Amino acid sequence: MARATMRPATLMACVLLAGCPHPGDLQFVTATLPPGNVDAAYHVPLETTGGVPPLHFEVSDGDFPLGMELDADTGELRGAPAEAGMLGFTVQASDASGARAQQSLLLRVFANPPPRITTTALRNAIVGRPYSLGLQAVDGKPPLAWSKGAGALLPGLTLQPMGALDGSAAAVGTSEVELVVTDANAQQARATFGMAAYLEVTFTPAPARLLSLDAGVTCDVTFQADGGLPPYRYSLAGGALPDGLALEAGGRLSGTPEDAGTYMYSVQVHDESGQAPSALYTTVIQ
């Protein structure tokens, strides 16, 4: 009977497999750590796979960061690093069967806090009008660079790397966009904003219209606006109405003028998009 021989490739595979972990063996999954900041809270769980619970964790070697601790039962790295630098150390996990696994880790700690976006909202745009808004962020290591994440800006608007949002909205619409600021240490802050573009609010009657009224005769004129986002609220922004006339929030100018004369005043309208244009009017009482 011919003897079976093991081919070299098969022999090599057996040798390799003998040195590899078997499914169920205790192993570390966590191989890298996110950076931290001096005096800032840090919480990162070390993930493992396999093994027989319960597990026990400890630092077995290296330069463990001051201000930090490794939870022996959960494997969580926590605390607030007390010094900046690139710190290397080795952690060990052991299970109930006595099996052990080790993992070398590097933790980079920055002296400065990460950047933080302080802009809380984006001003709405008016279609066809120039738009400019400076975004604000604090902390981080300069220079700070801005970019877009998920979502999109309104068509016609552009985000500049230095943090200026400018351009001119091309059409009525809404958008939602994630804005990202990155510092020189590659640390980032993200925030999502919504904004909208509206048509410009216009007045009817037209600005600077001359209203001619008779003293002692009842007046009833209604200002109207178009564009923007209704409802509209009207108010007197400057000057004085003729005695006997009053302007209601709904835009109605009514009453009975008492004294002859020429009166100049400004009417302002507020809409829900944030627009608040005003217009100058002249009324002559005869």
Tab-separated table of C-alpha atoms in Angstrom:
chain	number	residue	atom	x	y	z
A	1	MET	CA	0.000	0.000	0.000
A	2	ALA	CA	1.380	3.406	-0.938
A	3	ARG	CA	2.122	5.751	1.947
A	4	ALA	CA	0.374	9.114	1.972
A	5	THR	CA	2.758	12.066	1.990
A	6	MET	CA	2.051	15.595	3.203
A	7	ARG	CA	2.556	18.268	0.600
A	8	PRO	CA	4.787	21.229	1.547
A	9	ALA	CA	1.891	23.716	1.232
A	10	THR	CA	-0.266	21.652	3.580
A	11	LEU	CA	2.580	21.351	6.092
A	12	MET	CA	3.146	25.122	6.021
A	13	ALA	CA	-0.571	25.765	6.649
A	14	CYS	CA	-0.491	23.496	9.684
A	15	VAL	CA	2.548	25.323	11.081
A	16	LEU	CA	0.882	28.707	10.600
A	17	LEU	CA	-2.383	27.597	12.160
A	18	ALA	CA	-0.583	26.247	15.187
A	19	GLY	CA	0.645	29.751	15.995
A	20	CYS	CA	-2.700	31.508	15.427
A	21	PRO	CA	-5.374	32.140	18.061
A	22	HIS	CA	-8.273	29.745	17.926
A	23	PRO	CA	-11.866	30.960	17.862
A	24	GLY	CA	-12.839	31.642	21.472
A	25	ASP	CA	-9.296	32.537	22.580
A	26	LEU	CA	-9.019	35.739	24.637
A	27	GLN	CA	-7.886	38.613	22.396
A	28	PHE	CA	-7.900	42.404	22.410
A	29	VAL	CA	-10.009	44.124	19.756
A	30	THR	CA	-8.930	47.652	20.702
A	31	ALA	CA	-5.654	48.436	18.941
A	32	THR	CA	-5.686	52.260	18.834
A	33	LEU	CA	-6.869	54.983	21.200
A	34	PRO	CA	-8.452	58.351	20.339
A	35	PRO	CA	-6.399	61.358	21.482
A	36	GLY	CA	-7.111	63.108	24.754
A	37	ASN	CA	-6.588	66.558	26.225
A	38	VAL	CA	-4.948	67.737	29.421
A	39	ASP	CA	-7.479	68.066	32.272
A	40	ALA	CA	-10.335	66.897	30.018
A	41	ALA	CA	-12.509	63.890	30.865
A	42	TYR	CA	-11.518	60.735	28.995
A	43	HIS	CA	-13.594	57.542	28.807
A	44	VAL	CA	-12.663	54.698	26.446
A	45	PRO	CA	-13.638	51.042	27.024
A	46	LEU	CA	-11.054	48.481	25.925
A	47	GLU	CA	-12.798	45.835	23.841
A	48	THR	CA	-11.891	42.140	23.899
A	49	THR	CA	-13.235	38.974	22.325
A	50	GLY	CA	-13.267	35.395	23.545
A	51	GLY	CA	-12.142	34.210	26.940
A	52	VAL	CA	-14.050	32.873	29.925
A	53	PRO	CA	-15.666	35.562	32.073
A	54	PRO	CA	-15.147	37.265	34.370
A	55	LEU	CA	-12.179	39.154	32.918
A	56	HIS	CA	-9.537	41.073	34.837
A	57	PHE	CA	-7.633	44.044	33.360
A	58	GLU	CA	-4.358	45.631	34.436
A	59	VAL	CA	-1.465	47.733	33.131
A	60	SER	CA	1.497	45.412	32.706
A	61	ASP	CA	4.156	47.790	31.401
A	62	GLY	CA	4.931	51.252	30.099
A	63	ASP	CA	4.241	54.912	30.801
A	64	PHE	CA	0.630	54.984	31.977
A	65	PRO	CA	-0.822	58.545	31.865
A	66	LEU	CA	-1.008	60.478	35.124
A	67	GLY	CA	-4.575	61.239	36.095
A	68	MET	CA	-5.887	58.092	34.387
A	69	GLU	CA	-6.908	54.661	35.658
A	70	LEU	CA	-7.816	51.315	34.134
A	71	ASP	CA	-10.922	49.719	35.622
A	72	ALA	CA	-9.875	46.192	36.579
A	73	ASP	CA	-13.370	44.759	36.056
A	74	THR	CA	-14.675	46.570	32.960
A	75	GLY	CA	-11.464	47.461	31.119
A	76	GLU	CA	-12.436	51.119	30.816
A	77	LEU	CA	-9.701	53.750	30.534
A	78	ARG	CA	-10.957	56.800	32.379
A	79	GLY	CA	-9.913	59.950	34.131
A	80	ALA	CA	-8.383	63.247	32.999
A	81	PRO	CA	-4.813	63.184	31.628
A	82	ALA	CA	-2.544	65.449	33.664
A	83	GLU	CA	0.247	65.917	31.124
A	84	ALA	CA	0.664	66.290	27.394
A	85	GLY	CA	2.690	63.938	25.218
A	86	MET	CA	2.722	60.582	23.429
A	87	LEU	CA	2.393	57.937	26.120
A	88	GLY	CA	2.901	54.220	25.469
A	89	PHE	CA	1.881	51.366	27.756
A	90	THR	CA	0.792	47.730	27.676
A	91	VAL	CA	-2.471	46.389	29.074
A	92	GLN	CA	-3.211	42.802	29.992
A	93	ALA	CA	-6.496	40.930	30.214
A	94	SER	CA	-6.868	37.578	31.961
A	95	ASP	CA	-9.918	35.325	32.121
A	96	ALA	CA	-11.307	32.797	34.594
A	97	SER	CA	-9.412	29.939	32.950
A	98	GLY	CA	-6.070	31.678	33.392
A	99	ALA	CA	-5.704	32.681	29.732
A	100	ARG	CA	-4.022	36.034	29.106
A	101	ALA	CA	-3.842	38.560	26.291
A	102	GLN	CA	-1.726	41.687	26.014
A	103	GLN	CA	-2.017	44.811	23.860
A	104	SER	CA	0.423	47.700	23.435
A	105	LEU	CA	-1.321	51.077	23.177
A	106	LEU	CA	-0.342	54.686	22.449
A	107	LEU	CA	-2.273	57.619	23.883
A	108	ARG	CA	-1.585	61.059	22.494
A	109	VAL	CA	-2.531	63.845	24.898
A	110	PHE	CA	-2.784	67.424	23.622
A	111	ALA	CA	-2.056	70.399	25.854
A	112	ASN	CA	-4.948	72.439	24.455
A	113	PRO	CA	-8.681	71.609	24.530
A	114	PRO	CA	-10.319	70.489	21.281
A	115	PRO	CA	-12.127	73.073	19.133
A	116	ARG	CA	-15.712	73.970	19.963
A	117	ILE	CA	-18.245	75.581	17.597
A	118	THR	CA	-19.974	78.551	19.242
A	119	THR	CA	-22.187	79.592	16.310
A	120	THR	CA	-25.696	78.561	17.339
A	121	ALA	CA	-27.710	79.303	14.177
A	122	LEU	CA	-27.319	80.348	10.535
A	123	ARG	CA	-29.111	83.492	9.419
A	124	ASN	CA	-31.693	82.922	6.681
A	125	ALA	CA	-30.895	84.193	3.194
A	126	ILE	CA	-32.807	86.428	0.792
A	127	VAL	CA	-32.881	85.217	-2.797
A	128	GLY	CA	-30.628	87.305	-5.030
A	129	ARG	CA	-29.157	89.351	-2.183
A	130	PRO	CA	-25.486	89.113	-1.099
A	131	TYR	CA	-25.047	86.880	1.926
A	132	SER	CA	-22.139	86.872	4.362
A	133	LEU	CA	-21.837	85.215	7.770
A	134	GLY	CA	-18.727	84.551	9.839
A	135	LEU	CA	-18.730	81.225	11.690
A	136	GLN	CA	-17.351	81.179	15.226
A	137	ALA	CA	-15.314	78.547	17.101
A	138	VAL	CA	-13.112	78.612	20.199
A	139	ASP	CA	-10.264	76.524	21.647
A	140	GLY	CA	-8.294	74.048	19.538
A	141	LYS	CA	-4.813	74.675	18.186
A	142	PRO	CA	-4.730	77.330	15.433
A	143	PRO	CA	-5.164	77.516	12.579
A	144	LEU	CA	-8.749	76.288	12.427
A	145	ALA	CA	-10.120	75.068	9.084
A	146	TRP	CA	-13.815	74.775	8.210
A	147	SER	CA	-15.434	72.227	5.900
A	148	LYS	CA	-18.803	70.662	5.115
A	149	GLY	CA	-19.858	67.296	6.460
A	150	ALA	CA	-23.191	65.662	5.687
A	151	GLY	CA	-25.978	67.581	3.956
A	152	ALA	CA	-25.702	70.590	1.658
A	153	LEU	CA	-25.713	74.367	1.695
A	154	LEU	CA	-28.348	76.385	-0.103
A	155	PRO	CA	-27.538	76.612	-3.839
A	156	GLY	CA	-25.465	79.739	-4.417
A	157	LEU	CA	-23.777	79.765	-0.992
A	158	THR	CA	-20.169	78.705	-0.376
A	159	LEU	CA	-18.232	77.824	2.785
A	160	GLN	CA	-14.722	79.288	2.872
A	161	PRO	CA	-11.976	77.365	4.761
A	162	MET	CA	-11.436	80.313	7.096
A	163	GLY	CA	-15.051	80.121	8.281
A	164	ALA	CA	-16.960	82.583	6.090
A	165	LEU	CA	-20.278	81.538	4.597
A	166	ASP	CA	-20.990	83.765	1.608
A	167	GLY	CA	-22.555	84.033	-1.826
A	168	SER	CA	-26.135	84.673	-2.936
A	169	ALA	CA	-29.020	82.221	-2.569
A	170	ALA	CA	-30.231	81.175	-6.017
A	171	ALA	CA	-33.778	80.068	-5.180
A	172	VAL	CA	-36.338	79.741	-2.423
A	173	GLY	CA	-35.728	76.583	-0.398
A	174	THR	CA	-34.389	74.997	2.774
A	175	SER	CA	-31.286	72.994	3.613
A	176	GLU	CA	-29.571	71.186	6.458
A	177	VAL	CA	-25.805	70.932	6.608
A	178	GLU	CA	-23.162	69.654	9.012
A	179	LEU	CA	-20.282	72.081	9.506
A	180	VAL	CA	-16.906	70.789	10.666
A	181	VAL	CA	-14.018	72.719	12.205
A	182	THR	CA	-10.589	71.050	12.381
A	183	ASP	CA	-7.606	72.337	14.351
A	184	ALA	CA	-3.870	71.881	13.737
A	185	ASN	CA	-3.917	68.684	15.827
A	186	ALA	CA	-6.599	67.189	13.546
A	187	GLN	CA	-9.158	67.381	16.353
A	188	GLN	CA	-12.644	68.237	15.146
A	189	ALA	CA	-15.931	69.698	16.269
A	190	ARG	CA	-19.176	69.198	14.340
A	191	ALA	CA	-22.575	70.871	14.398
A	192	THR	CA	-25.630	70.566	12.154
A	193	PHE	CA	-27.595	73.653	11.113
A	194	GLY	CA	-30.755	74.325	9.156
A	195	MET	CA	-31.353	77.425	7.068
A	196	ALA	CA	-33.749	78.743	4.448
A	197	ALA	CA	-33.872	81.194	1.554
A	198	TYR	CA	-36.892	83.484	1.065
A	199	LEU	CA	-37.989	86.129	-1.383
A	200	GLU	CA	-37.373	89.687	-0.268
A	201	VAL	CA	-40.247	91.335	1.580
A	202	THR	CA	-41.763	94.207	-0.445
A	203	PHE	CA	-44.316	96.883	0.523
A	204	THR	CA	-47.673	97.881	-0.924
A	205	PRO	CA	-48.353	100.820	-1.171
A	206	ALA	CA	-44.897	101.539	-2.548
A	207	PRO	CA	-42.405	103.395	-0.317
A	208	ALA	CA	-42.455	107.202	-0.378
A	209	ARG	CA	-46.053	107.201	-1.648
A	210	LEU	CA	-47.809	110.496	-0.981
A	211	LEU	CA	-51.143	110.017	0.767
A	212	SER	CA	-53.506	112.971	0.539
A	213	LEU	CA	-56.256	113.057	3.152
A	214	ASP	CA	-58.862	115.568	4.297
A	215	ALA	CA	-59.043	116.725	7.904
A	216	GLY	CA	-62.138	115.437	9.649
A	217	VAL	CA	-62.705	112.686	7.068
A	218	THR	CA	-62.301	109.048	8.124
A	219	CYS	CA	-59.184	107.318	6.733
A	220	ASP	CA	-58.844	103.572	6.187
A	221	VAL	CA	-55.662	102.405	4.412
A	222	THR	CA	-54.099	98.933	4.704
A	223	PHE	CA	-50.387	98.359	4.185
A	224	GLN	CA	-49.543	95.032	2.598
A	225	ALA	CA	-46.350	93.058	2.161
A	226	ASP	CA	-45.271	90.245	-0.119
A	227	GLY	CA	-42.398	87.755	-0.063
A	228	GLY	CA	-40.624	86.466	3.016
A	229	LEU	CA	-42.549	84.209	5.368
A	230	PRO	CA	-45.980	85.364	6.624
A	231	PRO	CA	-47.561	86.357	8.947
A	232	TYR	CA	-46.459	89.993	8.857
A	233	ARG	CA	-46.444	92.431	11.790
A	234	TYR	CA	-46.423	96.176	11.181
A	235	SER	CA	-45.194	98.947	13.448
A	236	LEU	CA	-44.212	102.612	13.360
A	237	ALA	CA	-40.400	102.757	13.075
A	238	GLY	CA	-39.877	106.541	13.016
A	239	GLY	CA	-41.555	109.896	12.636
A	240	ALA	CA	-45.097	110.609	13.763
A	241	LEU	CA	-48.539	109.812	12.387
A	242	PRO	CA	-51.072	112.590	11.984
A	243	ASP	CA	-53.129	113.127	15.124
A	244	GLY	CA	-56.219	110.944	15.008
A	245	LEU	CA	-54.618	108.100	12.995
A	246	ALA	CA	-53.346	104.770	14.379
A	247	LEU	CA	-51.420	101.876	12.826
A	248	GLU	CA	-52.520	98.381	13.787
A	249	ALA	CA	-50.169	95.371	13.892
A	250	GLY	CA	-52.047	93.883	10.932
A	251	GLY	CA	-51.092	96.878	8.742
A	252	ARG	CA	-54.325	98.881	8.915
A	253	LEU	CA	-53.918	102.671	9.146
A	254	SER	CA	-57.236	104.157	10.232
A	255	GLY	CA	-58.877	107.011	12.091
A	256	THR	CA	-59.919	110.587	11.489
A	257	PRO	CA	-57.090	113.095	10.930
A	258	GLU	CA	-57.542	116.297	12.928
A	259	ASP	CA	-54.981	118.884	11.846
A	260	ALA	CA	-53.796	119.992	8.424
A	261	GLY	CA	-50.108	119.564	7.638
A	262	THR	CA	-47.470	117.314	6.102
A	263	TYR	CA	-46.381	114.255	8.074
A	264	MET	CA	-43.459	111.911	7.377
A	265	TYR	CA	-43.109	108.531	9.094
A	266	SER	CA	-41.569	105.089	8.610
A	267	VAL	CA	-43.522	101.860	8.634
A	268	GLN	CA	-41.664	98.636	9.413
A	269	VAL	CA	-42.821	95.098	8.741
A	270	HIS	CA	-41.508	91.957	10.480
A	271	ASP	CA	-41.982	88.497	8.966
A	272	GLU	CA	-41.173	85.012	10.275
A	273	SER	CA	-38.000	84.680	8.193
A	274	GLY	CA	-36.279	87.411	10.178
A	275	GLN	CA	-36.668	90.218	7.642
A	276	ALA	CA	-37.677	93.646	8.969
A	277	PRO	CA	-37.597	96.225	6.160
A	278	SER	CA	-39.018	99.699	6.641
A	279	ALA	CA	-40.385	102.278	4.213
A	280	LEU	CA	-40.809	106.060	4.416
A	281	TYR	CA	-44.247	107.524	3.768
A	282	THR	CA	-45.610	111.061	3.511
A	283	THR	CA	-49.180	112.018	4.323
A	284	VAL	CA	-50.630	115.459	3.583
A	285	ILE	CA	-53.698	116.500	5.563
A	286	GLN	CA	-55.658	119.310	3.873
